[in-house]
PDB file of C-alpha atoms in Angstrom:
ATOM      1  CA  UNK A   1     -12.804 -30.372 -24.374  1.00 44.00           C
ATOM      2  CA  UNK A   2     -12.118 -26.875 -23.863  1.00 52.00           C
ATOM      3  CA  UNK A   3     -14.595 -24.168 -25.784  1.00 53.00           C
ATOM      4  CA  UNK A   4     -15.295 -19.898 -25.394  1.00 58.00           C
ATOM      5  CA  UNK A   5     -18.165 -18.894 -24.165  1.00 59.00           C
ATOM      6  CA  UNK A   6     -18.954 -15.058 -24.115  1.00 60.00           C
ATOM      7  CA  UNK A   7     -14.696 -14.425 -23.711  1.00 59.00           C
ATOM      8  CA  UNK A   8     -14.596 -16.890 -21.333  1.00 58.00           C
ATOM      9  CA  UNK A   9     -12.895 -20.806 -21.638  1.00 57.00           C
ATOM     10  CA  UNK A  10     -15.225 -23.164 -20.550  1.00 59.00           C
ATOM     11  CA  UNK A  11     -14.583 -27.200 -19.832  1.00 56.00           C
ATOM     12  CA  UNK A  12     -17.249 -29.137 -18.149  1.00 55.00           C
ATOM     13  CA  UNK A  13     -18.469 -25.368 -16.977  1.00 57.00           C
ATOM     14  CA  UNK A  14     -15.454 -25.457 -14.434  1.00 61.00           C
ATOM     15  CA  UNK A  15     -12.799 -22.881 -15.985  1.00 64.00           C
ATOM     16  CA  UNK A  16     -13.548 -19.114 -16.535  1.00 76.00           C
ATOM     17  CA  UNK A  17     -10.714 -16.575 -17.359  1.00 83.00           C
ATOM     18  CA  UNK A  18      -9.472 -14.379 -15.857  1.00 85.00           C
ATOM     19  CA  UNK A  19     -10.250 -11.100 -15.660  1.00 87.00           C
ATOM     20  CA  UNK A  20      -6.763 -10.152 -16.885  1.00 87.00           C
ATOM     21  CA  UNK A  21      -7.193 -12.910 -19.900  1.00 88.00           C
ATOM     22  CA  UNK A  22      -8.908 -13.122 -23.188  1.00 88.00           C
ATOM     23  CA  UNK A  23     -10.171 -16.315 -24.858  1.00 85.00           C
ATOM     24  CA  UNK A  24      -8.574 -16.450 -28.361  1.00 84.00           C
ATOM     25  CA  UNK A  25      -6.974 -19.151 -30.413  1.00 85.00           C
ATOM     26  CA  UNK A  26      -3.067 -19.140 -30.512  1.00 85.00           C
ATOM     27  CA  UNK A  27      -1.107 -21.843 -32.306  1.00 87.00           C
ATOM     28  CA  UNK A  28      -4.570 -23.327 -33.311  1.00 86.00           C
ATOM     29  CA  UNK A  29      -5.495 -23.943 -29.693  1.00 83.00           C
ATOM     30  CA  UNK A  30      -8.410 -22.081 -28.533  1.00 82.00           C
ATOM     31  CA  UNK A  31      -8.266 -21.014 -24.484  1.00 85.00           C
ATOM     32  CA  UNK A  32      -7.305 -18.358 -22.297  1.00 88.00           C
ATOM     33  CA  UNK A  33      -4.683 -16.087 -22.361  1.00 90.00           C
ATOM     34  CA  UNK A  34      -3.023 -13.757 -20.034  1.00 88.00           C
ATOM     35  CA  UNK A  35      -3.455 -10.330 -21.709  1.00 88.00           C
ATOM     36  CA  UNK A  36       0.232  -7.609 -22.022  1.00 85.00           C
ATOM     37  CA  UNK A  37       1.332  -7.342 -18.687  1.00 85.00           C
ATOM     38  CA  UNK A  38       0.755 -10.296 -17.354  1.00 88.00           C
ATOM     39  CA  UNK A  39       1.531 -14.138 -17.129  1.00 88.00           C
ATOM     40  CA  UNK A  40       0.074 -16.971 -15.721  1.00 88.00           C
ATOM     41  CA  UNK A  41      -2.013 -19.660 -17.160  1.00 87.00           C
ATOM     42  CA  UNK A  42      -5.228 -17.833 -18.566  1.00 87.00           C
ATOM     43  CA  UNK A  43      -7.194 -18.749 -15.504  1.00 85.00           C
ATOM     44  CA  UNK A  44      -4.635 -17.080 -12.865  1.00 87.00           C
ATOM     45  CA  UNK A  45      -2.642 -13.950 -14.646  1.00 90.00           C
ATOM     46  CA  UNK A  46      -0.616 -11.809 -12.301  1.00 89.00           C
ATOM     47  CA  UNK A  47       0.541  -8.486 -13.281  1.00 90.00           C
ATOM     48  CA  UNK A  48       3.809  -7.773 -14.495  1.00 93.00           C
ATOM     49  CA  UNK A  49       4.996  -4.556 -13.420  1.00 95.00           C
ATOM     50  CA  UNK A  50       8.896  -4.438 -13.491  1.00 96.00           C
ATOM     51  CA  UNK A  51      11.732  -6.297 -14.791  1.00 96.00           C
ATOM     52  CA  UNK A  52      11.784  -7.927 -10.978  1.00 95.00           C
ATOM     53  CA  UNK A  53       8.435  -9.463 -11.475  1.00 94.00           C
ATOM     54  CA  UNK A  54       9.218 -10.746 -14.741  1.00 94.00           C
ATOM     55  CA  UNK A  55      12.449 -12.665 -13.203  1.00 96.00           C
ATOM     56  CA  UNK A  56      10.132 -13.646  -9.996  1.00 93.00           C
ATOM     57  CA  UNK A  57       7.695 -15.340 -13.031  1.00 92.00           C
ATOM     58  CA  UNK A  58      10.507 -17.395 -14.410  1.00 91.00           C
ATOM     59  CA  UNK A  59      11.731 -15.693 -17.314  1.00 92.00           C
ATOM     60  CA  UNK A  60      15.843 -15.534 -16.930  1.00 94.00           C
ATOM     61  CA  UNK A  61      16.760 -14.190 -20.639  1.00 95.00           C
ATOM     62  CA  UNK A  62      17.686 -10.572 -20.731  1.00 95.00           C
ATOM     63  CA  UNK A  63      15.545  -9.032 -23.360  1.00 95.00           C
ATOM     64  CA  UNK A  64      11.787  -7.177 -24.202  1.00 95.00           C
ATOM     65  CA  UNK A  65       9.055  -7.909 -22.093  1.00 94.00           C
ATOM     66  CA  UNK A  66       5.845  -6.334 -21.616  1.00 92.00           C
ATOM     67  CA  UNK A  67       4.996  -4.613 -17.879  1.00 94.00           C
ATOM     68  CA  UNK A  68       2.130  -2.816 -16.530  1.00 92.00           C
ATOM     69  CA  UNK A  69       3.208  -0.738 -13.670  1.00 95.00           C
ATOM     70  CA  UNK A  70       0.391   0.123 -11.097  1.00 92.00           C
ATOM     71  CA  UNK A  71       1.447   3.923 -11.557  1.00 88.00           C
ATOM     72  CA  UNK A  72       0.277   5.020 -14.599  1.00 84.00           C
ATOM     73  CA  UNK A  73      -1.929   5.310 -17.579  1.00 79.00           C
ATOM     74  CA  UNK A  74      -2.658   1.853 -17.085  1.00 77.00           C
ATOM     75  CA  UNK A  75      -1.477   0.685 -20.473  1.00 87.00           C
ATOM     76  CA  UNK A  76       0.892  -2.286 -20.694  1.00 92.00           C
ATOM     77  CA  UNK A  77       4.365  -0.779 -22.517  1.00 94.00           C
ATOM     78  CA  UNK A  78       7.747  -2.645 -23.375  1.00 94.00           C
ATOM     79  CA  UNK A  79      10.804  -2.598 -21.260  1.00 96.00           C
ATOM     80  CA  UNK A  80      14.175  -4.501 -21.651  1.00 96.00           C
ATOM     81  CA  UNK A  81      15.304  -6.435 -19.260  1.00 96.00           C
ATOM     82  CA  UNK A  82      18.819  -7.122 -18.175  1.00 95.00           C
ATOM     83  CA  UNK A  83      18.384 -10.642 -15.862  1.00 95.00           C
ATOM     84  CA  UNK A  84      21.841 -10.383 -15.299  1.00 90.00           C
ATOM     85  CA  UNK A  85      23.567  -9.377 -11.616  1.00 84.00           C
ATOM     86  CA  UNK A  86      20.521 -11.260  -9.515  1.00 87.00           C
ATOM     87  CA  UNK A  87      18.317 -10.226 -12.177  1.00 88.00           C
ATOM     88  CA  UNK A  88      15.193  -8.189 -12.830  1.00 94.00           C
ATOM     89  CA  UNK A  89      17.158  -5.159 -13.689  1.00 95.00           C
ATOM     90  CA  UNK A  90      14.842  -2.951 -15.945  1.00 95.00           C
ATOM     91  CA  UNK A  91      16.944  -0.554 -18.122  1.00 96.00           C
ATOM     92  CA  UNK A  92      16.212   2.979 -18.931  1.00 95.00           C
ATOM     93  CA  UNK A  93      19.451   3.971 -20.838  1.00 96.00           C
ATOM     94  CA  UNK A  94      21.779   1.924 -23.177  1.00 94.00           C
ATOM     95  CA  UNK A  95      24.600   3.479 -24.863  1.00 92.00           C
ATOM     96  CA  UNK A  96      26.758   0.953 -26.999  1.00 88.00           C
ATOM     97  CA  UNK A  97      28.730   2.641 -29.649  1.00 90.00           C
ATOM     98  CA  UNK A  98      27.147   6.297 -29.885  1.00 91.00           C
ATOM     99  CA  UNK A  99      25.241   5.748 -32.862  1.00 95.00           C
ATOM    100  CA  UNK A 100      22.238   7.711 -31.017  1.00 96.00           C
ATOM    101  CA  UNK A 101      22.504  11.291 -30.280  1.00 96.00           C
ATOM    102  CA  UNK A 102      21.380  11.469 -26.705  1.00 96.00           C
ATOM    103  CA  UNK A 103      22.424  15.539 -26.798  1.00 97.00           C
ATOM    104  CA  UNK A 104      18.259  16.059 -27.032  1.00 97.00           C
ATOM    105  CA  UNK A 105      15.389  18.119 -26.376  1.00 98.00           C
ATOM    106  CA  UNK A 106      12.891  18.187 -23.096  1.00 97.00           C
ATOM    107  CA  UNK A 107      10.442  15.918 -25.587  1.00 97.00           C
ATOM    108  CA  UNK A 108      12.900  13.552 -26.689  1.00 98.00           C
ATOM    109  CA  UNK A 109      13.516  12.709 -23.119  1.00 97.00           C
ATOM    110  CA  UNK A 110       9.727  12.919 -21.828  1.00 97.00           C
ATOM    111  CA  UNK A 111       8.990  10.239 -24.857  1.00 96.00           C
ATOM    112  CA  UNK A 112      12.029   8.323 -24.809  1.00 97.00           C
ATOM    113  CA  UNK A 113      14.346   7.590 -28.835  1.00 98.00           C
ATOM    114  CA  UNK A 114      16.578   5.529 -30.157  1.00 97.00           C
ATOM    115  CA  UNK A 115      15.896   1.339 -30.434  1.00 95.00           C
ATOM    116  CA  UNK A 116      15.287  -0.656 -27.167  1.00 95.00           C
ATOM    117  CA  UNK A 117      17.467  -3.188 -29.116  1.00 91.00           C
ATOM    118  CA  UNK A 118      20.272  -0.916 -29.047  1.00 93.00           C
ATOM    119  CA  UNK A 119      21.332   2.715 -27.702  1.00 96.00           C
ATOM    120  CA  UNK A 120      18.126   3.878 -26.395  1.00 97.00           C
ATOM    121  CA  UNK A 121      16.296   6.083 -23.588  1.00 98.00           C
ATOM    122  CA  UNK A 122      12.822   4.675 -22.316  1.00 96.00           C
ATOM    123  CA  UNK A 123      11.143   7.741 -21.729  1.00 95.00           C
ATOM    124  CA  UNK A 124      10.649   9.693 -18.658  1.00 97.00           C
ATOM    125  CA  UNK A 125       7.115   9.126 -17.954  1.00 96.00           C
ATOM    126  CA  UNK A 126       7.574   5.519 -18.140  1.00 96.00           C
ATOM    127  CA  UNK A 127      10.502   5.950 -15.587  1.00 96.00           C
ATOM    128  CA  UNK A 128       8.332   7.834 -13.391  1.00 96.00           C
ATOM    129  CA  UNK A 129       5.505   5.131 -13.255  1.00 96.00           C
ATOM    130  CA  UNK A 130       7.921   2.236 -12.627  1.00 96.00           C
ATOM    131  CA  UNK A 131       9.989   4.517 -10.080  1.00 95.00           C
ATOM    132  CA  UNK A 132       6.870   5.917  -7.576  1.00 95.00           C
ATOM    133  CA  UNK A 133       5.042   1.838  -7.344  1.00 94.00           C
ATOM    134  CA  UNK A 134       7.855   0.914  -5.123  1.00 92.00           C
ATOM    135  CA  UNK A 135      10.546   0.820  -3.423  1.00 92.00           C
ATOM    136  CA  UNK A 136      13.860   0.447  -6.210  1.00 92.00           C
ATOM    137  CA  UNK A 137      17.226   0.162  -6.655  1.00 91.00           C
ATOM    138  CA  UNK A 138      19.640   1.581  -9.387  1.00 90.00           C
ATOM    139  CA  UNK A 139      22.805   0.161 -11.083  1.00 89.00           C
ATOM    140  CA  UNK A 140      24.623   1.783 -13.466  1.00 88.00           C
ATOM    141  CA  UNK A 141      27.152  -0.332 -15.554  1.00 89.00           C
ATOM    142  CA  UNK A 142      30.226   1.434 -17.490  1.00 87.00           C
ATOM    143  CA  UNK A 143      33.030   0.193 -19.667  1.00 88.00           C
ATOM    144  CA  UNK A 144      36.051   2.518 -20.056  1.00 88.00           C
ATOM    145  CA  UNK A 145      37.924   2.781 -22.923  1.00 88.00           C
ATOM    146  CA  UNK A 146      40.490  -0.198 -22.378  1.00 92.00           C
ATOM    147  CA  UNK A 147      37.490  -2.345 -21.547  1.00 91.00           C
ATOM    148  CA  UNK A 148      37.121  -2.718 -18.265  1.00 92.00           C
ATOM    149  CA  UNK A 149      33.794  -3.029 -16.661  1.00 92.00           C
ATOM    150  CA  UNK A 150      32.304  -0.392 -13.567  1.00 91.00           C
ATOM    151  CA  UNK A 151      29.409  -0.303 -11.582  1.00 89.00           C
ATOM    152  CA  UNK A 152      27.588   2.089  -9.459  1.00 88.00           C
ATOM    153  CA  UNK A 153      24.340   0.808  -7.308  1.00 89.00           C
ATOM    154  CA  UNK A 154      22.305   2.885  -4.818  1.00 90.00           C
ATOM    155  CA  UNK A 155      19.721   1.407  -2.758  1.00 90.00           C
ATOM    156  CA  UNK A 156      16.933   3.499  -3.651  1.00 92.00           C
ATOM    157  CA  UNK A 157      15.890   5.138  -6.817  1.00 91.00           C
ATOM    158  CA  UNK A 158      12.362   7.052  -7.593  1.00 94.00           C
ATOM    159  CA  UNK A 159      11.979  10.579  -9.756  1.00 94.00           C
ATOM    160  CA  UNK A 160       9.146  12.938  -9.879  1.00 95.00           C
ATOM    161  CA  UNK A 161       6.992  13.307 -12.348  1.00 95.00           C
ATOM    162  CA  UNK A 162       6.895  15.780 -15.498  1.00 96.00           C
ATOM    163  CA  UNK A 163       5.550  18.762 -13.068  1.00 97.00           C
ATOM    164  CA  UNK A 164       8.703  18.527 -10.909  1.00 96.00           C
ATOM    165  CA  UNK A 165      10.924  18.530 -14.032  1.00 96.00           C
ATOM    166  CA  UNK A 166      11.398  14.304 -13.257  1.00 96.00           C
ATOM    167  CA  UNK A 167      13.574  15.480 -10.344  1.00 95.00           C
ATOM    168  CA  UNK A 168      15.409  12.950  -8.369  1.00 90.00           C
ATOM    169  CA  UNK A 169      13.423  12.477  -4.881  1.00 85.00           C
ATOM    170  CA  UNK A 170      15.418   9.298  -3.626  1.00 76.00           C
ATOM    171  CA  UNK A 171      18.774   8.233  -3.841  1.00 81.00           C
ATOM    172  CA  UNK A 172      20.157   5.920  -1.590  1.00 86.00           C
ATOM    173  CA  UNK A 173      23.437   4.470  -0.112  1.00 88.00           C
ATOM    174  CA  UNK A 174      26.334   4.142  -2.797  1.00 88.00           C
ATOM    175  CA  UNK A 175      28.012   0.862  -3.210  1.00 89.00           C
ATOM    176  CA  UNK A 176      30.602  -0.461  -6.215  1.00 90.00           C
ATOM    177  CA  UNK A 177      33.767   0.188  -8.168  1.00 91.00           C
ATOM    178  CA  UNK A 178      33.013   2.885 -10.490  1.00 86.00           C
ATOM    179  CA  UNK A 179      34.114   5.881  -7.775  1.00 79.00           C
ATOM    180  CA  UNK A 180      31.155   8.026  -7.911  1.00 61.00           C
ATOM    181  CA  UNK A 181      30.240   7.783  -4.021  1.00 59.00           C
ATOM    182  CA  UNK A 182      28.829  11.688  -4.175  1.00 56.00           C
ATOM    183  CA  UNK A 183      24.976  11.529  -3.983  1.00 52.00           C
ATOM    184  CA  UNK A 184      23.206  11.441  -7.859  1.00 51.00           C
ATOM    185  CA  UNK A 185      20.964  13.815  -5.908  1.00 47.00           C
ATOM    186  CA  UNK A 186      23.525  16.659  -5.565  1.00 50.00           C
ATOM    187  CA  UNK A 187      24.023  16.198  -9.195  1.00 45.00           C
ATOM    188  CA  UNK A 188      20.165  16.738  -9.743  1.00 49.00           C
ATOM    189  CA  UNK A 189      20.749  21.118  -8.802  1.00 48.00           C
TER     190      UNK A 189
END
């Protein structure tokens, strides 16, 4: 029988949380759990800290997760995740129908608007902590007016942070069908 002892799960005085868990009751059964950020069983939680990790952990559905990049603030945000393509893709920018004006000020973009459901932008200081914890790719999917589908991946992605202006430091070699082989970077003057 499993009980909490000062925050920590105890059976047969064998099983302590970990530090990235809290004992609370969920679906009326009282035990660790991993806190925002991370998975794993209660006892063993591994931080979460990009769409990639999320994928590596199992979870295949595109869709909202929590993360906790190791750049940062340190507190555990939402991200959606397009598992799609080899998966672990985490997007910054969805435009669907134009229901969002993305024609915006320096704050709007620093913060991020719109719905993470729909046409949104995350928010560059959120970008920048994912971005500078490792090494990343970037894909960019488009849809032209009759429908058919482009993409655009470079091997390595990473921007500055707000004191730079979120510059572009790090854009890698072009491969796909959308036609845009000149470097994002040159576009970044």
């Amino acid at each position: 029988m499993a009980h909490c002892i000062n925050g920590s799960v105890t059976w047969d005085d064998k099983y302590s949380c970990s530090l990235n868990a809290q004992c609370e009751e969920q679906n009326n059964v009282r035990q660790c759990y991993c806190k925002a950020g991370y998975h794993g069983d209660g006892k063993t939680c591994l931080q979460l800290t990009d769409c990639e990790d999320v994928y590596t952990a199992g979870f295949n559905e595109s869709g909202i997760y929590t993360i906790k990049p190791t750049v940062g603030p340190g507190s555990p945000f939402l991200v959606y995740c397009n598992m799609a393509d080899g998966g672990g893709w985490t997007v910054f920018q969805r435009r669907v129908n134009g229901s969002v004006d993305f024609y915006r000020n320096w704050t709007s973009y620093k913060e991020g608007f719109g719905q993470i459901v729909h046409e949104f932008w995350m928010c560059n200081d959120k970008l920048y902590y994912i971005t500078n914890q490792d090494n990343y790719q970037i894909r960019i999917d488009l849809v032209d007016r009759e429908g058919t589908p482009y993409f655009a991946e470079y091997d390595s992605f990473r921007i500055n942070d707000e004191i730079d202006k979120y510059r572009l430091s790090a854009v890698g070699t072009y491969n796909g069908t959308a036609g845009v082989e000149q470097p994002l970077c040159e576009l970044n003057k």
